[in-house]
Amino acid sequence: SSGISAEYGSSGINAEYGADLYECQNMSQVVVALYSLSSMSQKQGFTGPCIGVKMSTQNKRQFTEQQMNEGKAVIGLQMGTNQGASQAGMNIGKTRAIMD
């Protein structure tokens, strides 16, 4: 791996992509490597122009026992709901005839 990728901690970038870029070969991998380098440099504190997505950073949260117990009482919408739109009563097209 090259000095730049080792400095930013990215294993997805290696020195052969520089040769590919210079020789105009395997350009899709060169682009992927540039996106990876941009993401890693942004995570390390680079504030200049970047391409691609920003890498996630750790965001630990500490909850009290009371907050944890209050959270157990909430029914999230991921559990589902019996209100709102449903497909009950939908008839599209001709019904399927089942013969004996």
PDB file of C-alpha atoms in Angstrom:
ATOM      1  CA  SER A   1       0.000   0.000   0.000  1.00  0.00           C
ATOM      2  CA  SER A   2       1.154   3.514  -0.750  1.00  0.00           C
ATOM      3  CA  GLY A   3       2.209   6.164   1.750  1.00  0.00           C
ATOM      4  CA  ILE A   4      -1.026   8.107   1.369  1.00  0.00           C
ATOM      5  CA  SER A   5      -3.272   5.135   2.015  1.00  0.00           C
ATOM      6  CA  ALA A   6      -1.145   4.018   4.973  1.00  0.00           C
ATOM      7  CA  GLU A   7      -1.310   7.523   6.443  1.00  0.00           C
ATOM      8  CA  TYR A   8      -5.106   7.614   6.209  1.00  0.00           C
ATOM      9  CA  GLY A   9      -5.572   3.980   7.173  1.00  0.00           C
ATOM     10  CA  SER A  10      -7.263   2.846   3.968  1.00  0.00           C
ATOM     11  CA  SER A  11      -6.440  -0.627   2.726  1.00  0.00           C
ATOM     12  CA  GLY A  12      -8.543  -0.096  -0.407  1.00  0.00           C
ATOM     13  CA  ILE A  13      -5.943   2.108  -2.083  1.00  0.00           C
ATOM     14  CA  ASN A  14      -2.616   0.825  -3.332  1.00  0.00           C
ATOM     15  CA  ALA A  15       0.196   2.104  -5.525  1.00  0.00           C
ATOM     16  CA  GLU A  16      -0.832   0.171  -8.641  1.00  0.00           C
ATOM     17  CA  TYR A  17      -3.812   2.496  -9.157  1.00  0.00           C
ATOM     18  CA  GLY A  18      -1.353   5.306  -9.862  1.00  0.00           C
ATOM     19  CA  ALA A  19       0.060   3.291 -12.758  1.00  0.00           C
ATOM     20  CA  ASP A  20      -3.463   2.465 -13.939  1.00  0.00           C
ATOM     21  CA  LEU A  21      -4.342   6.156 -13.880  1.00  0.00           C
ATOM     22  CA  TYR A  22      -1.214   7.115 -15.819  1.00  0.00           C
ATOM     23  CA  GLU A  23      -1.792   4.384 -18.426  1.00  0.00           C
ATOM     24  CA  CYS A  24      -5.599   4.957 -18.586  1.00  0.00           C
ATOM     25  CA  GLN A  25      -6.334   1.347 -17.672  1.00  0.00           C
ATOM     26  CA  ASN A  26      -8.826  -0.061 -15.189  1.00  0.00           C
ATOM     27  CA  MET A  27     -10.359   3.379 -14.713  1.00  0.00           C
ATOM     28  CA  SER A  28     -13.340   2.088 -12.722  1.00  0.00           C
ATOM     29  CA  GLN A  29     -10.976   0.853  -9.987  1.00  0.00           C
ATOM     30  CA  VAL A  30      -9.075   4.155 -10.102  1.00  0.00           C
ATOM     31  CA  VAL A  31     -12.342   6.037  -9.501  1.00  0.00           C
ATOM     32  CA  VAL A  32     -13.267   3.695  -6.622  1.00  0.00           C
ATOM     33  CA  ALA A  33      -9.808   4.285  -5.088  1.00  0.00           C
ATOM     34  CA  LEU A  34     -10.218   8.067  -5.399  1.00  0.00           C
ATOM     35  CA  TYR A  35     -13.614   7.927  -3.686  1.00  0.00           C
ATOM     36  CA  SER A  36     -12.108   5.813  -0.914  1.00  0.00           C
ATOM     37  CA  LEU A  37      -9.181   8.197  -0.476  1.00  0.00           C
ATOM     38  CA  SER A  38     -11.544  11.173  -0.364  1.00  0.00           C
ATOM     39  CA  SER A  39     -13.733   9.518   2.294  1.00  0.00           C
ATOM     40  CA  MET A  40     -10.766   8.557   4.453  1.00  0.00           C
ATOM     41  CA  SER A  41      -9.136  11.995   4.177  1.00  0.00           C
ATOM     42  CA  GLN A  42     -12.407  13.656   5.185  1.00  0.00           C
ATOM     43  CA  LYS A  43     -12.610  11.378   8.242  1.00  0.00           C
ATOM     44  CA  GLN A  44      -9.039  12.323   9.185  1.00  0.00           C
ATOM     45  CA  GLY A  45      -9.909  16.040   9.193  1.00  0.00           C
ATOM     46  CA  PHE A  46      -9.305  17.237   5.618  1.00  0.00           C
ATOM     47  CA  THR A  47     -11.600  20.221   5.056  1.00  0.00           C
ATOM     48  CA  GLY A  48     -11.038  20.806   1.337  1.00  0.00           C
ATOM     49  CA  PRO A  49     -13.274  19.633  -1.493  1.00  0.00           C
ATOM     50  CA  CYS A  50     -14.279  15.967  -1.288  1.00  0.00           C
ATOM     51  CA  ILE A  51     -16.155  13.461  -3.431  1.00  0.00           C
ATOM     52  CA  GLY A  52     -18.270  10.546  -2.298  1.00  0.00           C
ATOM     53  CA  VAL A  53     -19.717   9.852   1.103  1.00  0.00           C
ATOM     54  CA  LYS A  54     -18.418  10.901   4.492  1.00  0.00           C
ATOM     55  CA  MET A  55     -17.249   8.012   6.673  1.00  0.00           C
ATOM     56  CA  SER A  56     -19.156   7.556   9.899  1.00  0.00           C
ATOM     57  CA  THR A  57     -17.670   8.554  13.220  1.00  0.00           C
ATOM     58  CA  GLN A  58     -18.252   6.992  16.595  1.00  0.00           C
ATOM     59  CA  ASN A  59     -21.086   8.577  18.589  1.00  0.00           C
ATOM     60  CA  LYS A  60     -21.447   6.839  21.939  1.00  0.00           C
ATOM     61  CA  ARG A  61     -24.447   7.694  24.067  1.00  0.00           C
ATOM     62  CA  GLN A  62     -24.967   7.147  27.771  1.00  0.00           C
ATOM     63  CA  PHE A  63     -28.511   6.650  29.041  1.00  0.00           C
ATOM     64  CA  THR A  64     -29.649   6.579  32.626  1.00  0.00           C
ATOM     65  CA  GLU A  65     -31.604   3.612  33.952  1.00  0.00           C
ATOM     66  CA  GLN A  66     -34.718   5.802  34.055  1.00  0.00           C
ATOM     67  CA  GLN A  67     -34.326   6.737  30.373  1.00  0.00           C
ATOM     68  CA  MET A  68     -33.899   3.082  29.440  1.00  0.00           C
ATOM     69  CA  ASN A  69     -37.088   2.135  31.307  1.00  0.00           C
ATOM     70  CA  GLU A  70     -39.041   4.988  29.665  1.00  0.00           C
ATOM     71  CA  GLY A  71     -37.923   3.727  26.270  1.00  0.00           C
ATOM     72  CA  LYS A  72     -39.388   0.299  26.967  1.00  0.00           C
ATOM     73  CA  ALA A  73     -42.860   1.843  27.308  1.00  0.00           C
ATOM     74  CA  VAL A  74     -42.840   3.390  23.814  1.00  0.00           C
ATOM     75  CA  ILE A  75     -44.291   1.349  20.964  1.00  0.00           C
ATOM     76  CA  GLY A  76     -42.293   2.214  17.883  1.00  0.00           C
ATOM     77  CA  LEU A  77     -43.841   2.463  14.440  1.00  0.00           C
ATOM     78  CA  GLN A  78     -41.482  -0.272  13.303  1.00  0.00           C
ATOM     79  CA  MET A  79     -43.697  -2.648  15.253  1.00  0.00           C
ATOM     80  CA  GLY A  80     -46.562  -1.775  12.927  1.00  0.00           C
ATOM     81  CA  THR A  81     -49.840  -0.008  13.408  1.00  0.00           C
ATOM     82  CA  ASN A  82     -53.465  -0.820  12.726  1.00  0.00           C
ATOM     83  CA  GLN A  83     -54.277   2.692  11.535  1.00  0.00           C
ATOM     84  CA  GLY A  84     -53.750   4.386   8.208  1.00  0.00           C
ATOM     85  CA  ALA A  85     -53.677   2.946   4.730  1.00  0.00           C
ATOM     86  CA  SER A  86     -54.097  -0.754   4.174  1.00  0.00           C
ATOM     87  CA  GLN A  87     -54.813  -3.031   1.250  1.00  0.00           C
ATOM     88  CA  ALA A  88     -58.119  -4.215   2.675  1.00  0.00           C
ATOM     89  CA  GLY A  89     -60.897  -4.194   0.089  1.00  0.00           C
ATOM     90  CA  MET A  90     -58.611  -3.717  -2.899  1.00  0.00           C
ATOM     91  CA  ASN A  91     -59.863  -5.397  -6.049  1.00  0.00           C
ATOM     92  CA  ILE A  92     -57.738  -4.916  -9.133  1.00  0.00           C
ATOM     93  CA  GLY A  93     -58.675  -6.635 -12.345  1.00  0.00           C
ATOM     94  CA  LYS A  94     -60.641  -9.768 -12.779  1.00  0.00           C
ATOM     95  CA  THR A  95     -60.985 -12.134  -9.836  1.00  0.00           C
ATOM     96  CA  ARG A  96     -59.530 -15.614 -10.106  1.00  0.00           C
ATOM     97  CA  ALA A  97     -62.165 -18.255 -10.694  1.00  0.00           C
ATOM     98  CA  ILE A  98     -61.594 -21.458  -8.743  1.00  0.00           C
ATOM     99  CA  MET A  99     -63.357 -24.471 -10.187  1.00  0.00           C
ATOM    100  CA  ASP A 100     -64.205 -27.687  -8.377  1.00  0.00           C
TER     101      ASP A 100
END
